[in-house]
Short mmCIF file of N, CA and C in Angstrom, two decimals:
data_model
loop_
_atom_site.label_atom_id
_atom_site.label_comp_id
_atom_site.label_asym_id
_atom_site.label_seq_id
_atom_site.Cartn_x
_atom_site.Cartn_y
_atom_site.Cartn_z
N UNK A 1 113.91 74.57 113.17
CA UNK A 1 114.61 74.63 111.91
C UNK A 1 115.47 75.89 111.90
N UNK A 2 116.77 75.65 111.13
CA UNK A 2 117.64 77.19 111.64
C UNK A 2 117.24 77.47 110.39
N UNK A 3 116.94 78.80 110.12
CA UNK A 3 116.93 79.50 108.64
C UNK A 3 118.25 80.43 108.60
N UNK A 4 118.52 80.40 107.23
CA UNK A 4 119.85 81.17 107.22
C UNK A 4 119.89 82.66 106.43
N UNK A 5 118.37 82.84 106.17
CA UNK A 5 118.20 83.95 105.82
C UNK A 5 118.97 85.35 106.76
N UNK A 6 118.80 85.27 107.80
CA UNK A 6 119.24 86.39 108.64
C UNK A 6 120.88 86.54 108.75
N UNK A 7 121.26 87.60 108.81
CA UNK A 7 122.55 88.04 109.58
C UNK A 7 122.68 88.30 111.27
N UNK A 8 123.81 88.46 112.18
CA UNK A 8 123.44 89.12 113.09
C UNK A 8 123.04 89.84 113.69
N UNK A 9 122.79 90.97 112.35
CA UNK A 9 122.95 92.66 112.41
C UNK A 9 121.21 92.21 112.35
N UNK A 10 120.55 91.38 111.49
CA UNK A 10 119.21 91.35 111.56
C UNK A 10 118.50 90.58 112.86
N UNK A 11 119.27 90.05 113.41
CA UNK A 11 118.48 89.32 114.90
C UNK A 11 118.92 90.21 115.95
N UNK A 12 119.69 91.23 116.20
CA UNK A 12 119.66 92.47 117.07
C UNK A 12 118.74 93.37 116.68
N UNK A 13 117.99 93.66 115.56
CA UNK A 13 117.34 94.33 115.15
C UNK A 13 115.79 94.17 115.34
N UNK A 14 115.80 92.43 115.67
CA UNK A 14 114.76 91.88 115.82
C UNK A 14 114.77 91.94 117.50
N UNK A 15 115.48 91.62 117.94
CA UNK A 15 115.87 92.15 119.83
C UNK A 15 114.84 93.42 119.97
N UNK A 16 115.70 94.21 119.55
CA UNK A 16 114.65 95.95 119.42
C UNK A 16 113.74 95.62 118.98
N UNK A 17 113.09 95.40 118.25
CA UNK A 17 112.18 95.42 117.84
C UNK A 17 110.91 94.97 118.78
N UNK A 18 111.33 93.44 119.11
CA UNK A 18 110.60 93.05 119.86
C UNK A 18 110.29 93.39 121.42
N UNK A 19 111.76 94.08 121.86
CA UNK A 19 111.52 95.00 123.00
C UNK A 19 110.54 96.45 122.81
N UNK A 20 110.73 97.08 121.83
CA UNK A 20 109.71 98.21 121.81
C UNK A 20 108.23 97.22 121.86
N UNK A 21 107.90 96.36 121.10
CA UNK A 21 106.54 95.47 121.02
C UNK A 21 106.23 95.48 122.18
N UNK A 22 107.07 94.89 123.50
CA UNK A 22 107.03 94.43 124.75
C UNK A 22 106.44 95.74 125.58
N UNK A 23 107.66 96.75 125.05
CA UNK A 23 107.19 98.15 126.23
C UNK A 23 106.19 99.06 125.18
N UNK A 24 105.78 99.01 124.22
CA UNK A 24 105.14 100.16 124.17
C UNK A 24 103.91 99.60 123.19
N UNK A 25 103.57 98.67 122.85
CA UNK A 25 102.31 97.78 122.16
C UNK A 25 101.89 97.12 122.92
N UNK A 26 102.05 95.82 124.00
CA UNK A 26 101.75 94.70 124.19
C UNK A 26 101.32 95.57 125.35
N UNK A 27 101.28 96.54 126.22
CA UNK A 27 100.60 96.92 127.62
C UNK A 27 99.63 97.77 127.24
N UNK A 28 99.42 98.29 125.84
CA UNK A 28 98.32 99.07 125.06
C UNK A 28 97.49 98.54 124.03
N UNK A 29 97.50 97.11 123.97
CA UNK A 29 96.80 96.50 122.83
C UNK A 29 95.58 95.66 122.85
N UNK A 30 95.32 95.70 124.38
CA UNK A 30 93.81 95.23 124.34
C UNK A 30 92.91 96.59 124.28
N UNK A 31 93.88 97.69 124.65
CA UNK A 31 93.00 99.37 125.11
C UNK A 31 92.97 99.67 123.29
N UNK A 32 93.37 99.60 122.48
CA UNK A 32 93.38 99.83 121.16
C UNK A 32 92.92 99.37 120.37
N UNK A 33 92.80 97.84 120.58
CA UNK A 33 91.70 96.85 119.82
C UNK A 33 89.90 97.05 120.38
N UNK A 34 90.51 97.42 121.53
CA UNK A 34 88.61 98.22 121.98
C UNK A 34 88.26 99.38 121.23
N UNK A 35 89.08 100.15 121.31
CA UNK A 35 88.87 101.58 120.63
C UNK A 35 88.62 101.73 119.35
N UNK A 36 89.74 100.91 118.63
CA UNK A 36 89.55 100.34 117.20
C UNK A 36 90.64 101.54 116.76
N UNK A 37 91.43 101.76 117.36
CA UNK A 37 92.64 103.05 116.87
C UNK A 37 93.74 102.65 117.69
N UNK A 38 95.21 102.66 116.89
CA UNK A 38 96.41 102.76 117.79
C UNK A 38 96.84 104.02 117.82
N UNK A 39 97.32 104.08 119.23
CA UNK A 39 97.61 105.70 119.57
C UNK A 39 99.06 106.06 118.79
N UNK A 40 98.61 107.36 118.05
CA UNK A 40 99.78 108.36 117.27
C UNK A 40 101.32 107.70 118.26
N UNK A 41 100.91 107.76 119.91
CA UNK A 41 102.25 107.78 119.91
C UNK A 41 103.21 106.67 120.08
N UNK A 42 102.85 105.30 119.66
CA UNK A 42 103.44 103.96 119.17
C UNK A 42 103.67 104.50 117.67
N UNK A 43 103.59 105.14 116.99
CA UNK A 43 104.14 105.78 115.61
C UNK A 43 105.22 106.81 116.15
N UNK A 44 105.11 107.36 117.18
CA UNK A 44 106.26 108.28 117.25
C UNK A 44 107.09 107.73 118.13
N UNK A 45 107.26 107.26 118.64
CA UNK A 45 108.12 106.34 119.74
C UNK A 45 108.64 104.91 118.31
N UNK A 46 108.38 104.52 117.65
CA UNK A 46 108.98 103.66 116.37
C UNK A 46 109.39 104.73 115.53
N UNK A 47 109.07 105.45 115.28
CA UNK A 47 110.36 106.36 114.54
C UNK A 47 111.49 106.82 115.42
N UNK A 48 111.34 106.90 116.81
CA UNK A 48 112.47 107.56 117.46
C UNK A 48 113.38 106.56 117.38
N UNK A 49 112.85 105.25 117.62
CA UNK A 49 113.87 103.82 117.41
C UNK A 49 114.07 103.48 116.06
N UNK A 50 114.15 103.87 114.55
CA UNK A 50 114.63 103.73 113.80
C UNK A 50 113.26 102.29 112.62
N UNK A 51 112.16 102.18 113.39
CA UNK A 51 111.60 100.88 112.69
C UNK A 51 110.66 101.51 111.87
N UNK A 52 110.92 102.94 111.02
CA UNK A 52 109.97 103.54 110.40
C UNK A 52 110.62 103.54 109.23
N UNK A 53 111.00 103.93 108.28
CA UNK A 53 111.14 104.15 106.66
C UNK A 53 112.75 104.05 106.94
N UNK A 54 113.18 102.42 107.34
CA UNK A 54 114.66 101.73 106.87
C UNK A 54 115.27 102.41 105.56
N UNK A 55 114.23 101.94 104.53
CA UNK A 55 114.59 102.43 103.21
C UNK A 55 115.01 103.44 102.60
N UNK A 56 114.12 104.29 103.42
CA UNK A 56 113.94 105.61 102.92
C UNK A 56 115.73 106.45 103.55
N UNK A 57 116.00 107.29 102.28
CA UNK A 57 117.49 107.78 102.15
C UNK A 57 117.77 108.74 103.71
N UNK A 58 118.94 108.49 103.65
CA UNK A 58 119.23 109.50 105.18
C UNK A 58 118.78 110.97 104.87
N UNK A 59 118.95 111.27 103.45
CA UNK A 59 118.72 113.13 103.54
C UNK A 59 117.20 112.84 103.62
N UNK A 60 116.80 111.72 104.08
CA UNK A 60 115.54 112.49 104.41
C UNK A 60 114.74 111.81 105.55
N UNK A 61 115.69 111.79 106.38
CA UNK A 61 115.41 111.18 108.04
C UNK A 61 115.39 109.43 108.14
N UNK A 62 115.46 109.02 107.06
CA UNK A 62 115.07 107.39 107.02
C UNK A 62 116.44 106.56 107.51
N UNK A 63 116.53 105.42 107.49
CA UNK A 63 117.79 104.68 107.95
C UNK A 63 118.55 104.81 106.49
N UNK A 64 118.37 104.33 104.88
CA UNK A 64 119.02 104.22 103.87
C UNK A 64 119.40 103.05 103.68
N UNK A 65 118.69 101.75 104.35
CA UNK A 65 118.94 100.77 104.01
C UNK A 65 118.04 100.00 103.49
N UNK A 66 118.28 99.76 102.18
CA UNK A 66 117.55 98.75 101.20
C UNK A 66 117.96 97.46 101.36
N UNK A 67 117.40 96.97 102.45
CA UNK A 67 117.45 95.66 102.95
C UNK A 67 115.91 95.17 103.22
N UNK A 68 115.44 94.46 102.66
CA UNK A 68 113.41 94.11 102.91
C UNK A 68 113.80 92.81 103.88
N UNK A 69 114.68 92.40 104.58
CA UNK A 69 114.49 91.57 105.67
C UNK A 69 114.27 92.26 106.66
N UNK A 70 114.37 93.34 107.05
CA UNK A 70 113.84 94.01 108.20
C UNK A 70 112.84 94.12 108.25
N UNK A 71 112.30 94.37 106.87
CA UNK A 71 110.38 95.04 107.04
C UNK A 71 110.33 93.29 107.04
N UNK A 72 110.79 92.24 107.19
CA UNK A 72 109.89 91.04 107.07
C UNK A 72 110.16 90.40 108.26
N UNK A 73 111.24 91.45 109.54
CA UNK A 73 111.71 91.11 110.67
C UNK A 73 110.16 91.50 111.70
N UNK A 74 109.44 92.99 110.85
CA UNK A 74 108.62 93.82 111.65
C UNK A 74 107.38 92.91 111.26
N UNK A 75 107.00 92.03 110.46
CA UNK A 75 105.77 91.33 110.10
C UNK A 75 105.71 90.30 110.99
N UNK A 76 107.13 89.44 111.05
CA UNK A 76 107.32 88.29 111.28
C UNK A 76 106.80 88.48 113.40
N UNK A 77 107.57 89.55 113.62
CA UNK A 77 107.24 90.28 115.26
C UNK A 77 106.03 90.50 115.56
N UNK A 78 105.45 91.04 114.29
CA UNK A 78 103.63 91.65 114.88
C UNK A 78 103.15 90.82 115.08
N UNK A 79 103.02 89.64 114.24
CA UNK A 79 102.54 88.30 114.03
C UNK A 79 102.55 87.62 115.40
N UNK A 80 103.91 87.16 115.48
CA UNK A 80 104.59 86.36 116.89
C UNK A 80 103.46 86.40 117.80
N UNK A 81 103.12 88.38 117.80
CA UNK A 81 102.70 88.53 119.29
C UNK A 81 100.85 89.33 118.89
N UNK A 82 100.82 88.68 117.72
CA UNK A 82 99.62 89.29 117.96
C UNK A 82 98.89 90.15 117.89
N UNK A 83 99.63 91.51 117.04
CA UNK A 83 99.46 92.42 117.83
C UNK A 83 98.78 92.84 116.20
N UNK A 84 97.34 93.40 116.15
CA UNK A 84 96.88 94.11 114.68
C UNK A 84 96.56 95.54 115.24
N UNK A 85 96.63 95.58 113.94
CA UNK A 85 96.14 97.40 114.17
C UNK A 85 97.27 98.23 113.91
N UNK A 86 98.63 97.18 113.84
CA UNK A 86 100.12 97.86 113.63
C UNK A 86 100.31 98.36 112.27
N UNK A 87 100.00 99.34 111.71
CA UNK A 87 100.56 99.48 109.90
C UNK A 87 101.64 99.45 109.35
N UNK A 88 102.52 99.32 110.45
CA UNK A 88 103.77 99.64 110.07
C UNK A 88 104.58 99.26 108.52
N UNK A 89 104.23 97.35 108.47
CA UNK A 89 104.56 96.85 107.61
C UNK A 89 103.37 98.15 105.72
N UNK A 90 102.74 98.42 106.28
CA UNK A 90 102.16 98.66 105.07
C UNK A 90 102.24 100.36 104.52
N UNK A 91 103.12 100.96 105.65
CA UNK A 91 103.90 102.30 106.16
C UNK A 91 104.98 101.84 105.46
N UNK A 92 105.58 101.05 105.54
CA UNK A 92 107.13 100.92 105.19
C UNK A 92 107.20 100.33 104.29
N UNK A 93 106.42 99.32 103.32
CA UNK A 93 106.28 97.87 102.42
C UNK A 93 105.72 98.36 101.26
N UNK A 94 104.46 99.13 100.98
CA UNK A 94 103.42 99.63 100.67
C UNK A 94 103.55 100.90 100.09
N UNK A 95 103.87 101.79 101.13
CA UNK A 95 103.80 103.68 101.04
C UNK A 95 105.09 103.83 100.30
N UNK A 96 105.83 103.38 101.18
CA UNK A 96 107.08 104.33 101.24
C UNK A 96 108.54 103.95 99.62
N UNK A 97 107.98 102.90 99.00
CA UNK A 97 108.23 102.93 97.47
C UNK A 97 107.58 103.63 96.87
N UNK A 98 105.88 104.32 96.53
CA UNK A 98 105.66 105.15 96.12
C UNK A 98 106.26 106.36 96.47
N UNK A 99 106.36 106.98 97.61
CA UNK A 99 106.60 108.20 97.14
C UNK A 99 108.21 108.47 97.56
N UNK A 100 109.02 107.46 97.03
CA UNK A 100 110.39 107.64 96.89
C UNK A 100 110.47 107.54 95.57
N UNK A 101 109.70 106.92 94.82
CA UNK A 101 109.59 106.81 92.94
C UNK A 101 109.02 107.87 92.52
N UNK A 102 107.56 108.43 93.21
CA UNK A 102 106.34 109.32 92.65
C UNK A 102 106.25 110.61 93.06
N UNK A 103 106.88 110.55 94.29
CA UNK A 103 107.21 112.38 94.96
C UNK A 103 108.27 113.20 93.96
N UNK A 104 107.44 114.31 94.03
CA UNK A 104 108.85 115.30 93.74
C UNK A 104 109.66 115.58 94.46
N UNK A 105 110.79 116.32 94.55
CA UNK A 105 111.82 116.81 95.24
C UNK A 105 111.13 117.51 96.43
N UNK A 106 109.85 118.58 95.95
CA UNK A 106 109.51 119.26 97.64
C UNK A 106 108.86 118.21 98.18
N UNK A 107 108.11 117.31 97.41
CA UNK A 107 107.25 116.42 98.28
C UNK A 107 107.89 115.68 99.28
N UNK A 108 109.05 115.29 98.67
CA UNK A 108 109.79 113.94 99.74
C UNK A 108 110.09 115.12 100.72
N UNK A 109 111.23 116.15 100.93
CA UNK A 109 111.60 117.02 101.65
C UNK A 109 110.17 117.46 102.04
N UNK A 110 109.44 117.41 102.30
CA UNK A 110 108.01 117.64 103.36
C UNK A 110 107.36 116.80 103.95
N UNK A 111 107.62 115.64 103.33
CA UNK A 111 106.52 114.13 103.62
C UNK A 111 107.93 112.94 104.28
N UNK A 112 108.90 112.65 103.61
CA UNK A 112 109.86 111.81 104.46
C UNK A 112 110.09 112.11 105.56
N UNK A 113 110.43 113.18 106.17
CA UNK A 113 111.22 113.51 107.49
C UNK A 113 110.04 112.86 108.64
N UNK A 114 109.04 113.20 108.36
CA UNK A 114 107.91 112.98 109.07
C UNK A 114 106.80 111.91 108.98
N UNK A 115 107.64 110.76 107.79
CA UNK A 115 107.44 109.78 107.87
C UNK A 115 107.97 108.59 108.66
N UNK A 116 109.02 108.92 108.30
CA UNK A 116 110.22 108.30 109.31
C UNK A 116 110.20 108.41 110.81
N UNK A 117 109.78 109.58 111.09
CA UNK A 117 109.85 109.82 112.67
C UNK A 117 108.53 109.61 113.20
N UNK A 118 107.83 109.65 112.55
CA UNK A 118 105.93 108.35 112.82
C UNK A 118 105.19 110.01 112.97
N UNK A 119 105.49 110.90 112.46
CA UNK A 119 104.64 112.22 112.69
C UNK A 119 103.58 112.44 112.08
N UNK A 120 104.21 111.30 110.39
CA UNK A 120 103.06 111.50 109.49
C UNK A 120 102.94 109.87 109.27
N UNK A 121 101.53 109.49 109.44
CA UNK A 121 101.30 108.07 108.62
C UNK A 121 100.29 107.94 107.11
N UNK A 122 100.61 107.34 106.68
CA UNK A 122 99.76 106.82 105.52
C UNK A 122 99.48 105.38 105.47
N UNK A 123 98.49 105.38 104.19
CA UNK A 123 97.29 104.71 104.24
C UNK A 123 97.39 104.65 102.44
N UNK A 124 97.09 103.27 102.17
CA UNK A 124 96.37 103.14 100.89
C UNK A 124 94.48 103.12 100.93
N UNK A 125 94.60 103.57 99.61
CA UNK A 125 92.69 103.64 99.83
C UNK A 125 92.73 102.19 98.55
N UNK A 126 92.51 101.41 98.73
CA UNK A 126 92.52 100.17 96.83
C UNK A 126 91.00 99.61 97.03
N UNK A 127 90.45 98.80 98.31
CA UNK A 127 88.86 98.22 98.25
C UNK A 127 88.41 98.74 98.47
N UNK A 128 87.31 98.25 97.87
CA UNK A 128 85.82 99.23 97.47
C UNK A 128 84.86 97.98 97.58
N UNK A 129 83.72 98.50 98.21
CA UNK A 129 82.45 97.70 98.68
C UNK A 129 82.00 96.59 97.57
N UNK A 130 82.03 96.15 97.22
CA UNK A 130 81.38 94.95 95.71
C UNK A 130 82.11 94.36 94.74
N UNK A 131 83.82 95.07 95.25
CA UNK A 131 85.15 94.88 94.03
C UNK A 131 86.21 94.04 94.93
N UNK A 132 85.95 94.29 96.66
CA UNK A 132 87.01 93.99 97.52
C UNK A 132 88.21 94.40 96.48
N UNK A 133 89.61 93.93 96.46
CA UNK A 133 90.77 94.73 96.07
C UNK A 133 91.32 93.68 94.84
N UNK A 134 90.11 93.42 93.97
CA UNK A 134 89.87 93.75 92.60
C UNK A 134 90.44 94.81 91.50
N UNK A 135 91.61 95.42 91.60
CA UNK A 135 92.11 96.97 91.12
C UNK A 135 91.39 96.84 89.87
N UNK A 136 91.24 96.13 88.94
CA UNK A 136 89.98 96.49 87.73
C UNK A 136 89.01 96.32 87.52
N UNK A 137 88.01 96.37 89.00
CA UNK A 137 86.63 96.22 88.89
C UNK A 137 86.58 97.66 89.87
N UNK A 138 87.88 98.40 90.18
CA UNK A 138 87.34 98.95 90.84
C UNK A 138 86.77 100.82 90.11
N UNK A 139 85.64 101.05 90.91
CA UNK A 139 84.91 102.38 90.70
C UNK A 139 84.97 103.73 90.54
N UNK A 140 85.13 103.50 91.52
CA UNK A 140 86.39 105.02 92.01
C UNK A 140 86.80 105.55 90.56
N UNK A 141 86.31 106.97 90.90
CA UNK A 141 86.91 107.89 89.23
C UNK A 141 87.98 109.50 89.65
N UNK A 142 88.62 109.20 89.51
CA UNK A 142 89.11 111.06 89.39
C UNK A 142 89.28 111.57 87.97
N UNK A 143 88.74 112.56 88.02
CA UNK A 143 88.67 113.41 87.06
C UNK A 143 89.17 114.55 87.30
N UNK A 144 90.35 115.46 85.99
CA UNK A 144 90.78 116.45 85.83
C UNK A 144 89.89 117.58 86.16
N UNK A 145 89.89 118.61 86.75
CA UNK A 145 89.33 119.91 87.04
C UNK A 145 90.37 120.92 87.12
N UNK A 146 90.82 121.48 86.35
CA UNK A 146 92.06 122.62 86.62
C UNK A 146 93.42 122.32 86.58
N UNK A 147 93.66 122.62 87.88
CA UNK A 147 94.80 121.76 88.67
C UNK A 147 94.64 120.95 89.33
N UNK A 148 93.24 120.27 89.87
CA UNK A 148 93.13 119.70 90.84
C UNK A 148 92.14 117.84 90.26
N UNK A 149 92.62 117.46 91.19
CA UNK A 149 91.79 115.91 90.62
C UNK A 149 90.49 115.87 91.47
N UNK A 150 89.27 115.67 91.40
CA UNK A 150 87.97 115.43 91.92
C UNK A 150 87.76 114.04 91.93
N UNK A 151 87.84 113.42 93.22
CA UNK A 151 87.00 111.97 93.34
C UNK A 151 86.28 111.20 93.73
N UNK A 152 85.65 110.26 92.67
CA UNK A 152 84.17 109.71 93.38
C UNK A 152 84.50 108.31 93.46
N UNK A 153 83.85 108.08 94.58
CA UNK A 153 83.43 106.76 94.87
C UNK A 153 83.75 106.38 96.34
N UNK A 154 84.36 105.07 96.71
CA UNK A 154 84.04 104.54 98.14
C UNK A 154 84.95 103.59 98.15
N UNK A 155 85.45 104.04 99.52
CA UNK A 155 86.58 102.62 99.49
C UNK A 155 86.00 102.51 100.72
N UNK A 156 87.04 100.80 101.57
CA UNK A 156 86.39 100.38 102.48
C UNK A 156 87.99 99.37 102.89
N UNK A 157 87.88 99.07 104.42
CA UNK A 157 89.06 98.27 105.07
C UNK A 157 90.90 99.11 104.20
N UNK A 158 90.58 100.15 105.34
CA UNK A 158 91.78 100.95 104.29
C UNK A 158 93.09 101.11 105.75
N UNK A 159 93.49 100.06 105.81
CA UNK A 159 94.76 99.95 107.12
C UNK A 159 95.69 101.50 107.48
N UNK A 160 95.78 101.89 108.82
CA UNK A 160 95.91 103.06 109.05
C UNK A 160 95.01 104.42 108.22
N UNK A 161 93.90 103.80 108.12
CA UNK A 161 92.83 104.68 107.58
C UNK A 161 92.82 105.82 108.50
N UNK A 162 92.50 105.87 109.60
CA UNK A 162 91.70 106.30 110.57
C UNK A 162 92.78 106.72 111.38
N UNK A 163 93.83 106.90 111.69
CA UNK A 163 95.25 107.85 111.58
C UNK A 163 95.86 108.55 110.56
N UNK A 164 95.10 108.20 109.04
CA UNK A 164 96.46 108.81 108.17
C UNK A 164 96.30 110.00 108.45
N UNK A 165 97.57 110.87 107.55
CA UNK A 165 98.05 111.77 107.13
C UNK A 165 98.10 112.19 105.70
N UNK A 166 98.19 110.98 104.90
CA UNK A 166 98.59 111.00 103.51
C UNK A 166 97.93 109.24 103.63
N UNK A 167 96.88 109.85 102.11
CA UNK A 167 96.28 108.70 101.86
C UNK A 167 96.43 108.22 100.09
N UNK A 168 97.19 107.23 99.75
CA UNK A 168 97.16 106.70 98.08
C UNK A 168 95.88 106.27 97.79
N UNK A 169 94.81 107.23 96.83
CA UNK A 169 93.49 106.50 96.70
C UNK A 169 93.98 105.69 95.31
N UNK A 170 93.43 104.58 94.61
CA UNK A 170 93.31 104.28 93.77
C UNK A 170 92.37 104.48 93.36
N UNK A 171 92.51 105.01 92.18
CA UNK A 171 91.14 105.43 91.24
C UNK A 171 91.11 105.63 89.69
N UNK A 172 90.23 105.18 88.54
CA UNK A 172 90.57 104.97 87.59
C UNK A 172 90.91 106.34 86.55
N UNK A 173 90.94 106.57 85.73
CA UNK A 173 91.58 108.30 85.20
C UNK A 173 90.35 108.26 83.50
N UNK A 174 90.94 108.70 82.98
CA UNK A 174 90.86 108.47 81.50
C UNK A 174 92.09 108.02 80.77
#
């Protein structure tokens, strides 16, 4: 079936794409699914090729293109071939609208540059053991202390957990 969703500019993109898959996932992905970790440097080798924070504005290392067929070029690729353990889609789909809406000015200028270039990854924290990703059954409390938020509870199946850098917990407030 031809779909006419794509441009050309998006099936060269999908070319790359699927060539980095080829050389730098698909000869490391039975060694990573054993381990139960993908190595930092398939995050830094995808930012050097541009498949890290599309969205995210040039002043702050990202491509600047608000186009979501790409991030559905990078789902549609992992898929193809198989390949889990990739966060990318949830790095780029997920993260990287929060803290282009929720960062301040130093935050993005500390956290984009090094999102984009795979230096820094993130991670949502949302399920929790007895709620699965339920967001209003879930437990999890932070509470005000000072300046600082204190939090309890337990999450669980938290994608690029176990690499992040920067983790979004969900948790309920007052």
């Amino acid at each position: 079936m031809e779909r006419t969703l794509f441009e050309p500019e998006h099936e060269l993109f999908r070319e790359s794409f699927r060539k980095f898959l080829d050389t730098h996932v698909a000869p490391n992905h039975d060694q990573w699914a054993e381990q139960g970790i993908v190595d930092r440097s398939a995050w830094i080798e995808a930012g050097k090729q541009g498949f890290l924070g599309m969205a995210v504005p040039e002043q702050y290392g990202g491509g600047g293109v608000k186009d979501f067929r790409y991030n559905a070029i990078i789902t549609e690729e992992c898929v193809r071939g198989q390949y889990s353990g990739l966060g990318f889609s949830l790095h780029n789909d997920v993260i990287a609208p929060y803290l282009l809406e929720l960062a301040n000015e130093e935050q993005k200028q500390r956290w984009l540059p090094k999102f984009c270039s795979g230096e820094l990854i993130t991670a949502i924290a949302m399920t929790e053991p007895g709620t699965g990703s339920d967001l209003q059954g879930i437990k999890t409390r932070a509470v005000r202390d000072g300046d600082e938020w204190v939090l309890n509870g337990a999450k669980t199946f938290i994608t690029n957990g176990i690499n992040a850098d920067i983790v979004i917990v969900v948790a309920q407030t007052d």
